[in-house]
Amino acid sequence: MDWDNLGFGIMPADYMYTTKCSKDGSFEQGRLSRYGNVELSPSAGVLNYGQASSNPASAFDSISKLKLLMILKGLYEGTKAYRKEDGRLLLFRPDQNAIRMRMGADRLCMPCPSIDQFVDAVKGVALANKRWVPPPGKGTLYIRPLLMGSGPVLGLAPAPEYTFLVYASPVGNYFKEGLAPLSVYIEEEFHRASRGGAGGVKSITNYAPVRNVSNTTGCRLAKLCVGNVISTPAANGTILQGVTRRSVIEIARDHGYQVEERAIPVEELVDADEVFCTGTAVGVAPVGSITYQNRRVEYKIRAESVTQELYSTLEGIKMGLIEDKKAGSLRSNRASFHPQMH
């Protein structure tokens, strides 16, 4: 492998994990198999309705509910495996991804694997594909868990079968320039999410244009720095509760910054000292400019910045160079799993 030129694209690793939900709502024992195509019926729930409510009659209570059911296309997570200098592999808080998937599945009325089953599946995929984990500093193994209604259904009703699968791909930096500043454009015409919708769960509909300071494509959301204060939109149902987002907030507070979670008008961007985004793929990414209503606001990128400080700490924790003192981290980084190959 040419690890030095590894981009952020799909390069399938050897094995993936698959399990299906039985009729009683529990998932069977999963298995690892060679990476390959997934066979679906043309009438699979995920292809036709995304996912339907467990109470079909409720779908017709209002036009808004019916529209909501028709646009949801899938539920997924994203996490990474890191290689240490001594060759060991580390995962960053996969139990938090498992909890978020359960929250999303509950919102979309879908059954979901247990937290232990989710974490074991992620660990199993990481270990089975350990030869695909890049050397330290060269990249990571990106792991993608998926949950979908795979059973055939014609009417607006729950799918008779659900599939949970996990696959992986080695990746480099999400952006070719690494930590180079991003250019952000604020969409005014189209709304990404609204109160009462599914903006707070990780469905693929969350990766769409946004209007105000909110989620961005490829990143979670924007954070504004003014002096010692970091402001970020609150996760109130329209903002995804990102694992990286919460981790960065914890790190910022540990470093002495005051963090505010509140509504942020676009006009406040003009007065910010710096702006950055967070996400599993990008970690912490600085924003170099934001374009809004034909006006371009640029930010000075400094070598010693809040963005760089938080990025370095976050990556240090992920790589095991800095102790992770937060709850759940020991479970995420220490436990091992030895899967059975099929």
Coordinates of C-alpha atoms in Angstrom, one line a residue:
M1 CA 0.0 0.0 0.0
D2 CA 1.1 3.5 -0.8
W3 CA 0.2 4.9 2.6
D4 CA 1.7 8.3 1.8
N5 CA -0.9 9.0 -0.9
L6 CA -4.0 7.5 0.8
G7 CA -7.0 9.7 0.1
F8 CA -10.5 9.7 1.6
G9 CA -12.2 7.3 -0.8
I10 CA -13.6 3.8 -0.7
M11 CA -10.9 1.1 -0.7
P12 CA -12.8 -1.9 0.7
A13 CA -11.0 -3.9 3.4
D14 CA -11.2 -7.7 3.5
Y15 CA -14.1 -8.4 5.8
M16 CA -17.5 -7.0 6.8
Y17 CA -19.9 -7.9 9.6
T18 CA -23.6 -8.7 9.0
T19 CA -26.5 -9.7 11.2
K20 CA -30.3 -9.7 10.6
C21 CA -33.2 -9.0 12.9
S22 CA -35.5 -11.9 13.8
K23 CA -39.2 -11.6 13.9
D24 CA -39.2 -11.0 17.7
G25 CA -37.2 -7.8 17.2
S26 CA -33.8 -9.2 18.4
F27 CA -30.7 -9.5 16.1
E28 CA -29.2 -12.9 15.5
Q29 CA -25.6 -13.8 16.1
G30 CA -23.6 -11.8 13.5
R31 CA -20.8 -13.1 11.4
L32 CA -17.8 -11.9 9.5
S33 CA -17.6 -12.6 5.8
R34 CA -15.6 -11.3 2.8
Y35 CA -16.5 -7.8 1.7
G36 CA -19.0 -8.0 -1.1
N37 CA -22.3 -6.7 -2.6
V38 CA -25.5 -6.9 -0.5
E39 CA -28.5 -8.5 -2.2
L40 CA -31.8 -6.6 -1.6
S41 CA -35.3 -7.1 -2.9
P42 CA -36.6 -4.2 -5.1
S43 CA -39.3 -3.8 -2.6
A44 CA -36.9 -3.5 0.4
G45 CA -38.1 -0.9 2.9
V46 CA -34.9 1.1 2.7
L47 CA -35.3 1.5 -1.1
N48 CA -38.9 2.4 -1.1
Y49 CA -39.9 4.2 2.1
G50 CA -36.6 4.6 4.0
Q51 CA -38.3 3.4 7.1
A52 CA -42.0 3.4 8.2
S53 CA -43.5 3.9 11.6
S54 CA -44.3 0.9 13.7
N55 CA -47.8 2.2 13.9
P56 CA -48.8 2.6 10.2
A57 CA -52.1 4.3 11.1
S58 CA -50.2 7.2 12.7
A59 CA -48.5 8.0 9.4
F60 CA -51.7 9.5 8.2
D61 CA -52.4 11.6 11.2
S62 CA -51.0 14.6 9.3
I63 CA -49.4 15.5 6.0
S64 CA -46.2 16.4 7.7
K65 CA -45.8 13.0 9.3
L66 CA -46.4 11.3 6.0
K67 CA -43.8 13.4 4.3
L68 CA -41.3 12.7 7.1
L69 CA -41.8 8.9 6.6
M70 CA -41.2 9.2 2.9
I71 CA -37.9 11.0 3.0
L72 CA -35.9 9.0 5.6
K73 CA -33.4 6.8 3.7
G74 CA -31.1 5.2 6.2
L75 CA -29.3 5.3 9.5
Y76 CA -25.6 4.9 9.9
E77 CA -22.6 5.6 12.1
G78 CA -18.9 6.4 11.5
T79 CA -15.8 5.7 13.6
K80 CA -12.1 5.0 13.1
A81 CA -9.5 2.5 14.2
Y82 CA -6.0 3.9 14.9
R83 CA -2.6 2.1 14.9
K84 CA -0.2 2.9 17.7
E85 CA 3.6 2.9 17.4
D86 CA 3.7 -0.5 19.1
G87 CA 1.2 -2.0 16.5
R88 CA -1.8 -2.1 18.8
L89 CA -5.2 -0.8 17.5
L90 CA -7.3 1.8 19.2
L91 CA -11.0 2.7 18.8
F92 CA -12.3 6.1 20.0
R93 CA -15.4 5.7 22.2
P94 CA -17.4 3.3 19.9
D95 CA -19.9 2.8 22.8
Q96 CA -21.0 6.4 22.2
N97 CA -21.7 5.6 18.5
A98 CA -23.7 2.6 19.6
I99 CA -25.8 4.8 22.0
R100 CA -26.4 7.3 19.2
M101 CA -27.5 4.6 16.8
R102 CA -30.0 3.3 19.4
M103 CA -31.4 6.9 19.7
G104 CA -31.7 7.2 16.0
A105 CA -33.3 3.8 15.6
D106 CA -35.8 4.7 18.3
R107 CA -36.6 7.9 16.4
L108 CA -37.1 6.1 13.1
C109 CA -39.1 3.2 14.8
M110 CA -36.5 0.6 13.9
P111 CA -35.0 -2.3 16.0
C112 CA -31.4 -1.9 16.9
P113 CA -28.5 -4.1 18.0
S114 CA -27.5 -3.8 21.7
I115 CA -24.6 -1.6 22.6
D116 CA -22.4 -4.6 23.3
Q117 CA -23.3 -6.2 20.0
F118 CA -22.5 -2.9 18.1
V119 CA -19.2 -2.5 19.9
D120 CA -18.2 -6.1 19.4
A121 CA -19.1 -5.8 15.7
V122 CA -16.9 -2.7 15.3
K123 CA -14.0 -4.3 17.1
G124 CA -14.4 -7.5 15.1
V125 CA -14.2 -5.6 11.8
A126 CA -11.2 -3.6 13.0
L127 CA -9.3 -6.8 14.0
A128 CA -10.3 -8.8 11.0
N129 CA -9.0 -6.0 8.7
K130 CA -6.0 -5.0 10.8
R131 CA -3.6 -5.2 7.8
W132 CA -5.6 -2.3 6.3
V133 CA -5.0 0.0 9.3
P134 CA -2.4 2.5 8.1
P135 CA 0.8 3.1 10.1
P136 CA 0.7 5.9 12.7
G137 CA 0.4 9.3 11.1
K138 CA -0.5 7.9 7.7
G139 CA -4.3 7.6 8.1
T140 CA -6.9 5.5 9.8
L141 CA -9.3 2.6 9.2
Y142 CA -12.7 4.2 8.7
I143 CA -15.5 1.9 10.0
R144 CA -19.1 2.4 8.8
P145 CA -22.0 0.7 10.6
L146 CA -25.3 0.7 8.7
L147 CA -28.8 -0.1 9.9
M148 CA -31.6 -0.5 7.3
G149 CA -35.0 -2.1 6.6
S150 CA -34.0 -4.8 4.2
G151 CA -37.2 -6.9 4.1
P152 CA -39.7 -6.4 1.3
V153 CA -42.7 -4.2 1.9
L154 CA -45.2 -2.6 -0.5
G155 CA -47.5 -0.7 1.9
L156 CA -46.5 2.0 4.4
A157 CA -45.6 -0.4 7.2
P158 CA -42.6 -1.7 9.2
A159 CA -40.1 -3.8 7.2
P160 CA -40.4 -7.5 8.0
E161 CA -36.6 -7.8 8.2
Y162 CA -33.7 -5.4 9.3
T163 CA -30.0 -5.7 8.5
F164 CA -27.2 -4.3 10.5
L165 CA -23.8 -4.4 8.8
V166 CA -20.4 -3.0 9.3
Y167 CA -17.6 -2.5 6.7
A168 CA -14.3 -0.6 6.6
S169 CA -11.9 1.2 4.4
P170 CA -8.5 2.7 5.0
V171 CA -8.5 6.5 4.6
G172 CA -6.2 9.5 4.7
N173 CA -7.2 13.1 5.4
Y174 CA -10.8 13.9 4.5
F175 CA -9.5 17.0 2.8
K176 CA -6.4 16.6 0.6
E177 CA -4.8 19.7 2.2
G178 CA -5.1 18.2 5.6
L179 CA -5.8 21.0 8.1
A180 CA -6.1 23.6 5.4
P181 CA -8.9 26.2 5.9
L182 CA -12.3 25.4 4.6
S183 CA -14.5 27.6 2.4
V184 CA -18.1 27.4 3.6
Y185 CA -21.2 28.6 1.8
I186 CA -24.5 29.2 3.7
E187 CA -27.5 28.0 1.8
E188 CA -30.6 30.2 2.2
E189 CA -33.3 28.6 0.1
F190 CA -33.4 25.0 1.3
H191 CA -33.8 23.9 4.9
R192 CA -31.8 20.9 6.1
A193 CA -33.9 20.1 9.2
S194 CA -36.8 21.5 11.3
R195 CA -38.1 21.1 14.8
G196 CA -39.8 17.8 15.2
G197 CA -38.0 16.2 12.3
A198 CA -35.1 13.9 12.2
G199 CA -32.2 16.4 12.2
G200 CA -31.0 15.1 15.5
V201 CA -30.3 11.5 14.3
K202 CA -27.7 10.3 11.9
S203 CA -29.9 9.6 8.9
I204 CA -28.5 10.3 5.4
T205 CA -31.0 13.2 5.1
N206 CA -28.7 15.2 7.4
Y207 CA -26.1 15.6 4.7
A208 CA -28.0 18.3 2.8
P209 CA -27.9 22.1 2.4
V210 CA -28.3 24.2 5.5
R211 CA -29.6 27.7 6.1
N212 CA -28.2 29.0 9.3
V213 CA -25.2 28.0 11.5
S214 CA -25.9 24.3 11.6
N215 CA -24.6 21.0 10.1
T216 CA -22.3 21.2 7.1
T217 CA -21.5 18.7 4.4
G218 CA -18.7 16.4 5.7
C219 CA -18.6 18.1 9.1
R220 CA -20.9 18.3 12.1
L221 CA -21.4 22.0 12.8
A222 CA -19.6 25.3 13.1
K223 CA -18.1 26.6 16.3
L224 CA -17.3 30.3 16.8
C225 CA -14.4 31.6 18.9
V226 CA -14.5 35.1 20.4
G227 CA -11.8 35.6 23.0
N228 CA -12.1 32.9 25.6
V229 CA -15.6 31.9 24.6
I230 CA -16.6 29.2 22.1
S231 CA -20.1 29.2 20.9
T232 CA -21.9 26.4 19.1
P233 CA -25.5 25.6 18.1
A234 CA -27.3 23.6 20.7
A235 CA -28.2 19.9 19.9
N236 CA -31.9 20.6 20.2
G237 CA -33.3 18.1 17.7
T238 CA -32.1 19.8 14.5
I239 CA -28.4 19.3 15.3
L240 CA -26.8 15.9 15.4
Q241 CA -25.3 15.0 18.7
G242 CA -21.9 14.1 17.3
V243 CA -19.4 12.1 19.3
T244 CA -16.5 14.3 18.1
R245 CA -18.6 17.4 18.8
R246 CA -19.1 16.4 22.4
S247 CA -15.5 15.3 22.8
V248 CA -14.2 18.7 21.5
I249 CA -16.6 20.5 23.9
E250 CA -15.2 18.5 26.8
I251 CA -11.6 19.2 25.7
A252 CA -12.3 22.9 25.3
R253 CA -13.7 23.2 28.8
D254 CA -10.8 21.2 30.2
H255 CA -8.5 23.8 28.5
G256 CA -10.2 26.6 30.3
Y257 CA -12.6 27.8 27.5
Q258 CA -16.1 28.9 28.2
V259 CA -18.4 26.9 25.9
E260 CA -21.9 28.2 25.1
E261 CA -24.5 26.0 23.4
R262 CA -27.2 28.3 21.9
A263 CA -28.8 29.6 18.8
I264 CA -26.2 31.5 16.7
P265 CA -27.4 34.1 14.1
V266 CA -25.3 34.2 10.9
E267 CA -24.5 37.8 11.6
E268 CA -22.3 36.8 14.6
L269 CA -19.9 35.1 12.2
V270 CA -18.5 38.5 11.3
D271 CA -17.2 39.2 14.8
A272 CA -15.7 35.7 15.4
D273 CA -11.9 35.5 15.9
E274 CA -11.9 32.0 14.3
V275 CA -14.5 29.4 13.2
F276 CA -14.0 25.6 13.0
C277 CA -16.1 22.5 12.3
T278 CA -16.0 19.1 13.9
G279 CA -16.7 15.6 12.6
T280 CA -15.5 12.0 12.6
A281 CA -14.0 12.3 9.1
V282 CA -12.3 15.7 9.6
G283 CA -11.7 15.8 13.4
V284 CA -11.4 19.6 13.9
A285 CA -11.2 21.6 10.7
P286 CA -10.6 25.4 10.5
V287 CA -12.9 27.6 8.4
G288 CA -11.0 30.1 6.2
S289 CA -14.1 31.9 4.8
I290 CA -17.9 31.9 4.8
T291 CA -20.0 33.2 2.0
Y292 CA -23.5 34.5 2.8
Q293 CA -25.8 36.6 0.7
N294 CA -22.9 37.4 -1.8
R295 CA -20.7 38.6 1.1
R296 CA -17.5 36.7 1.8
V297 CA -16.1 36.8 5.3
E298 CA -12.5 35.7 5.7
Y299 CA -10.7 34.6 8.9
K300 CA -7.0 34.8 9.7
I301 CA -5.5 31.4 10.1
R302 CA -2.8 31.5 12.8
A303 CA -0.2 28.8 13.6
E304 CA -1.2 29.0 17.3
S305 CA -4.9 28.9 17.3
V306 CA -7.8 27.4 19.3
T307 CA -8.5 25.1 16.4
Q308 CA -5.0 23.7 16.4
E309 CA -4.9 23.4 20.2
L310 CA -8.2 21.4 20.2
Y311 CA -7.2 19.3 17.1
S312 CA -3.9 18.3 18.6
T313 CA -5.5 17.2 21.9
L314 CA -8.2 15.3 20.2
E315 CA -5.8 13.4 17.9
G316 CA -3.5 12.8 20.9
I317 CA -6.4 11.1 22.8
K318 CA -7.4 9.0 19.7
M319 CA -3.8 7.8 19.2
G320 CA -3.4 6.9 22.8
L321 CA -0.7 9.6 23.3
I322 CA -2.9 11.5 25.8
E323 CA -4.8 9.7 28.5
D324 CA -8.6 9.7 27.9
K325 CA -10.1 10.4 31.3
K326 CA -13.7 10.6 30.3
A327 CA -16.3 8.0 31.1
G328 CA -16.4 5.0 28.7
S329 CA -13.0 5.6 27.2
L330 CA -11.3 2.7 28.9
R331 CA -13.9 0.3 27.7
S332 CA -13.5 1.7 24.2
N333 CA -9.7 1.4 24.1
R334 CA -8.9 -1.6 26.2
A335 CA -11.4 -4.4 25.4
S336 CA -10.6 -7.0 22.8
F337 CA -12.7 -9.2 20.6
H338 CA -11.8 -12.3 18.7
P339 CA -14.4 -12.9 15.9
Q340 CA -15.1 -16.2 14.1
M341 CA -14.4 -16.0 10.4
H342 CA -16.9 -17.2 7.8

